[in-house]
Each structure stands twice: as C-alpha cells, then as structure tokens.
Short mmCIF file of C-alpha atoms and ligand atoms in Angstrom, two decimals:
data_model
loop_
_atom_site.label_atom_id
_atom_site.label_comp_id
_atom_site.label_asym_id
_atom_site.label_seq_id
_atom_site.Cartn_x
_atom_site.Cartn_y
_atom_site.Cartn_z
CA UNK A 1 52.50 225.48 -52.95
CA UNK A 2 49.98 224.17 -55.44
CA UNK A 3 48.07 220.91 -54.96
CA UNK A 4 49.93 219.32 -57.86
CA UNK A 5 53.25 219.77 -56.03
CA UNK A 6 52.31 217.93 -52.86
CA UNK A 7 53.50 214.61 -54.26
CA UNK A 8 56.93 216.05 -55.04
CA UNK A 9 57.11 217.39 -51.48
CA UNK A 10 56.15 214.29 -49.47
CA UNK A 11 56.56 211.45 -51.97
CA UNK A 12 55.12 207.97 -52.03
CA UNK A 13 56.45 207.44 -48.51
CA UNK A 14 54.51 210.41 -47.11
CA UNK A 15 51.19 209.21 -48.56
CA UNK A 16 51.95 205.68 -47.44
CA UNK A 17 52.50 206.86 -43.84
CA UNK A 18 49.31 208.93 -44.01
CA UNK A 19 47.04 206.16 -45.32
CA UNK A 20 48.63 203.70 -42.89
CA UNK A 21 48.05 206.01 -39.91
CA UNK A 22 44.43 206.52 -40.98
CA UNK A 23 43.58 202.85 -41.50
CA UNK A 24 45.30 201.78 -38.26
CA UNK A 25 42.52 203.60 -36.42
CA UNK A 26 39.60 202.25 -38.46
CA UNK A 27 39.03 198.71 -37.06
CA UNK A 28 38.52 199.89 -33.47
CA UNK A 29 36.43 202.93 -34.37
CA UNK A 30 32.80 202.51 -33.30
CA UNK A 31 31.40 204.59 -36.20
CA UNK A 32 33.74 203.78 -39.10
CA UNK A 33 34.90 200.29 -38.13
CA UNK A 34 31.64 198.56 -39.08
CA UNK A 35 31.47 200.37 -42.45
CA UNK A 36 34.78 199.05 -43.83
CA UNK A 37 35.44 195.54 -45.23
CA UNK A 38 37.28 193.76 -42.37
CA UNK A 39 39.19 191.36 -44.60
CA UNK A 40 40.13 193.92 -47.21
CA UNK A 41 41.55 196.73 -45.09
CA UNK A 42 45.05 196.57 -46.49
CA UNK A 43 43.73 196.80 -50.04
CA UNK A 44 41.44 199.66 -49.00
CA UNK A 45 44.44 201.43 -47.48
CA UNK A 46 46.28 201.14 -50.78
CA UNK A 47 43.25 202.44 -52.72
CA UNK A 48 43.17 205.56 -50.54
CA UNK A 49 46.94 206.03 -50.80
CA UNK A 50 47.01 205.61 -54.58
CA UNK A 51 44.00 207.90 -55.04
CA UNK A 52 45.71 210.65 -53.03
CA UNK A 53 48.96 210.18 -54.95
CA UNK A 54 47.06 210.56 -58.23
CA UNK A 55 45.06 213.56 -56.95
CA UNK A 56 48.13 215.43 -55.69
CA UNK A 57 50.41 215.21 -58.70
CA UNK A 58 51.92 211.72 -58.54
CA UNK A 59 51.70 208.63 -60.75
CA UNK A 60 48.32 207.53 -62.16
CA UNK A 61 48.33 204.05 -60.62
CA UNK A 62 44.91 204.54 -59.01
CA UNK A 63 43.21 205.42 -62.30
CA UNK A 64 44.93 202.59 -64.15
CA UNK A 65 43.63 200.08 -61.59
CA UNK A 66 40.27 201.57 -60.60
CA UNK A 67 39.27 203.93 -63.41
CA UNK A 68 37.90 207.44 -62.88
CA UNK A 69 37.53 208.04 -59.11
CA UNK A 70 33.80 209.01 -59.13
CA UNK A 71 34.02 209.29 -55.37
CA UNK A 72 30.40 210.28 -54.76
CA UNK A 73 29.11 207.28 -56.68
CA UNK A 74 31.58 204.91 -55.01
CA UNK A 75 30.50 206.13 -51.58
CA UNK A 76 26.79 205.85 -52.30
CA UNK A 77 26.51 202.42 -50.55
CA UNK A 78 27.83 203.93 -47.30
CA UNK A 79 25.54 206.10 -45.19
CA UNK A 80 27.62 209.23 -44.67
CA UNK A 81 25.88 211.73 -42.40
CA UNK A 82 27.38 214.37 -40.10
CA UNK A 83 28.60 211.82 -37.56
CA UNK A 84 30.49 209.63 -40.05
CA UNK A 85 31.81 212.71 -41.86
CA UNK A 86 33.13 214.30 -38.67
CA UNK A 87 34.67 211.04 -37.47
CA UNK A 88 36.45 210.41 -40.79
CA UNK A 89 37.92 213.91 -40.62
CA UNK A 90 38.93 213.42 -36.99
CA UNK A 91 40.80 210.19 -37.76
CA UNK A 92 42.45 211.75 -40.79
CA UNK A 93 43.51 214.84 -38.82
CA UNK A 94 45.16 212.54 -36.29
CA UNK A 95 46.79 210.62 -39.16
CA UNK A 96 48.14 213.92 -40.54
CA UNK A 97 49.76 214.57 -37.14
CA UNK A 98 51.24 211.10 -36.95
CA UNK A 99 52.60 211.17 -40.50
CA UNK A 100 54.72 214.17 -39.53
CA UNK A 101 54.41 216.02 -42.84
CA UNK A 102 55.91 219.44 -43.56
CA UNK A 103 53.59 222.34 -42.75
CA UNK A 104 52.53 223.44 -46.23
CA UNK A 105 51.57 220.09 -47.78
CA UNK A 106 49.87 219.25 -44.49
CA UNK A 107 47.73 222.40 -44.68
CA UNK A 108 46.77 221.67 -48.32
CA UNK A 109 45.77 218.09 -47.47
CA UNK A 110 43.80 219.15 -44.39
CA UNK A 111 41.81 221.66 -46.39
CA UNK A 112 41.15 219.08 -49.13
CA UNK A 113 39.87 216.57 -46.55
CA UNK A 114 37.60 219.16 -44.91
CA UNK A 115 35.85 219.96 -48.19
CA UNK A 116 35.82 216.44 -49.62
CA UNK A 117 34.30 214.88 -46.50
CA UNK A 118 31.48 217.44 -46.73
CA UNK A 119 31.09 216.81 -50.47
CA UNK A 120 30.72 213.07 -49.82
CA UNK A 121 27.83 213.44 -47.36
CA UNK A 122 24.91 211.53 -48.84
CA UNK A 123 22.54 210.97 -45.88
CA UNK A 124 22.06 214.46 -44.42
CA UNK A 125 19.89 213.14 -41.60
CA UNK A 126 22.14 210.23 -40.55
C1 HEM B 1 33.21 211.23 -45.31
C2 HEM B 1 33.49 210.10 -44.70
C3 HEM B 1 33.92 208.85 -45.45
C4 HEM B 1 33.50 207.58 -45.22
C5 HEM B 1 32.52 207.15 -44.14
C6 HEM B 1 34.15 206.71 -46.19
C7 HEM B 1 33.98 205.35 -46.28
C8 HEM B 1 34.54 204.54 -47.23
C9 HEM B 1 34.38 203.12 -47.30
C10 HEM B 1 33.58 202.27 -46.31
C11 HEM B 1 35.08 202.67 -48.37
C12 HEM B 1 35.22 201.21 -48.85
C13 HEM B 1 36.59 200.74 -48.53
C14 HEM B 1 37.26 200.17 -49.75
O1 HEM B 1 36.96 199.00 -50.05
O2 HEM B 1 38.06 200.86 -50.40
C15 HEM B 1 35.67 203.82 -48.98
C16 HEM B 1 36.45 203.79 -50.12
C17 HEM B 1 37.16 204.86 -50.59
N1 HEM B 1 37.18 206.12 -50.07
FE1 HEM B 1 36.07 206.78 -48.55
N2 HEM B 1 34.95 207.47 -46.99
C18 HEM B 1 34.86 208.78 -46.58
C19 HEM B 1 35.55 209.84 -47.07
C20 HEM B 1 36.50 209.76 -48.05
C21 HEM B 1 37.32 210.86 -48.50
C22 HEM B 1 37.29 212.28 -47.93
C23 HEM B 1 38.09 210.40 -49.50
C24 HEM B 1 39.10 211.16 -50.33
C25 HEM B 1 40.21 211.52 -49.84
C26 HEM B 1 37.79 209.00 -49.69
C27 HEM B 1 38.39 208.17 -50.59
C28 HEM B 1 38.08 206.86 -50.80
C29 HEM B 1 38.64 206.05 -51.85
C30 HEM B 1 39.67 206.49 -52.89
C31 HEM B 1 38.06 204.80 -51.73
C32 HEM B 1 38.30 203.60 -52.64
C33 HEM B 1 37.37 203.72 -53.83
C34 HEM B 1 37.57 202.57 -54.80
O3 HEM B 1 38.50 202.64 -55.62
O4 HEM B 1 36.79 201.62 -54.74
N3 HEM B 1 36.81 208.65 -48.78
N4 HEM B 1 35.34 204.95 -48.27
#
C-alpha cells in the first residue's frame, strides 16, 4: 500500500480515532502536557487529524485552513529534544494500538511517525 492510499483504507473515522487517542493522553503526560495549550486541545487535536488526512491522501482541509504545513517552522517554539521526541512517539504508538487500524496502514503510519518525530527535533541537547 502506498501512503496516498491510507486515507481510503481507514477514512476520516480512522484518523479521528487516532488523533483522539493521542490527545487523550496529552494533558496528564509530564513531558508533553505542559507544552500544549490547555484550553485549545480539541482544536489542536483537529489540526493533527486534518494534517494527517491531507498527508495521507484525503481532503485538503488542513491546507485550506492553515496553509502549507511547514512543520519544522511551526514546531520551532517548542523545545523538542530526545525526551520529548521519544515520548511523543510512545503516546502515538499507544494511540495506534487503541485506534485498532488494519495492519498495513498502521505500519505505514508508524514508520512515518518514527521519521517525522526525528525530523522535528530542534534542541538536540534537551
Ligand atoms: C516530536 C515531538 C512533537 C512535539 C513535542 C510536538 C508538539 C506540538 C505542539 C506543542 C503543538 C501546538 C499544538 C497546537 O496548537 O496545534 C504542535 C502542533 C502540531 N503538530 Fe506537533 N509535536 C511533535 C511531533 C509532531 C509530529 C510527528 C507531527 C506530524 C505528524 C506533528 C504535527 C503537528 C501539527 C499538524 C500541529 C499543528 C500545526 C498548526 O497548524 O499550527 N507534530 N505540536
């Protein structure tokens, strides 16, 4: 399966479950909790969901609302070192389990998250 076919395989509902399962864990997380806007978590959850939908072959809603993703620039305000990177991936891996996705789209998403979390590291020492 190619990346562009993941949306057809799991649909809006699959990405919605995934982003929901990820963000449910954020507020109580000692590393990530303090980094996210406490009063804007639902909107943040939708930004992640819509970005993933756009990235994996679905509708362009994210780009229409937010413009080009420019993820490295958008993450510049957040200190992402090894600890934050590993924790983000850990929460997302758990979210992938909870979202109960079919094996192939799950593997594609997992591999995307492993490389993108590394790509977004911007404070190597932190
Ligand atoms: C490496 C660890 C990461 C940390 C600590 C982190 C942290 C954050 C924080 C604090 C926000 C602000 C919440 C908001 O208002 O939207 C954010 C936004 C966002 N993050 Fe991450 N993030 C990480 C990795 C990722 C990855 C791997 C992706 C891609 C799948 C991603 C996609 C996004 C998107 C799409 C937004 C919203 C950007 C916007 O439109 O403003 N992040 N991230």
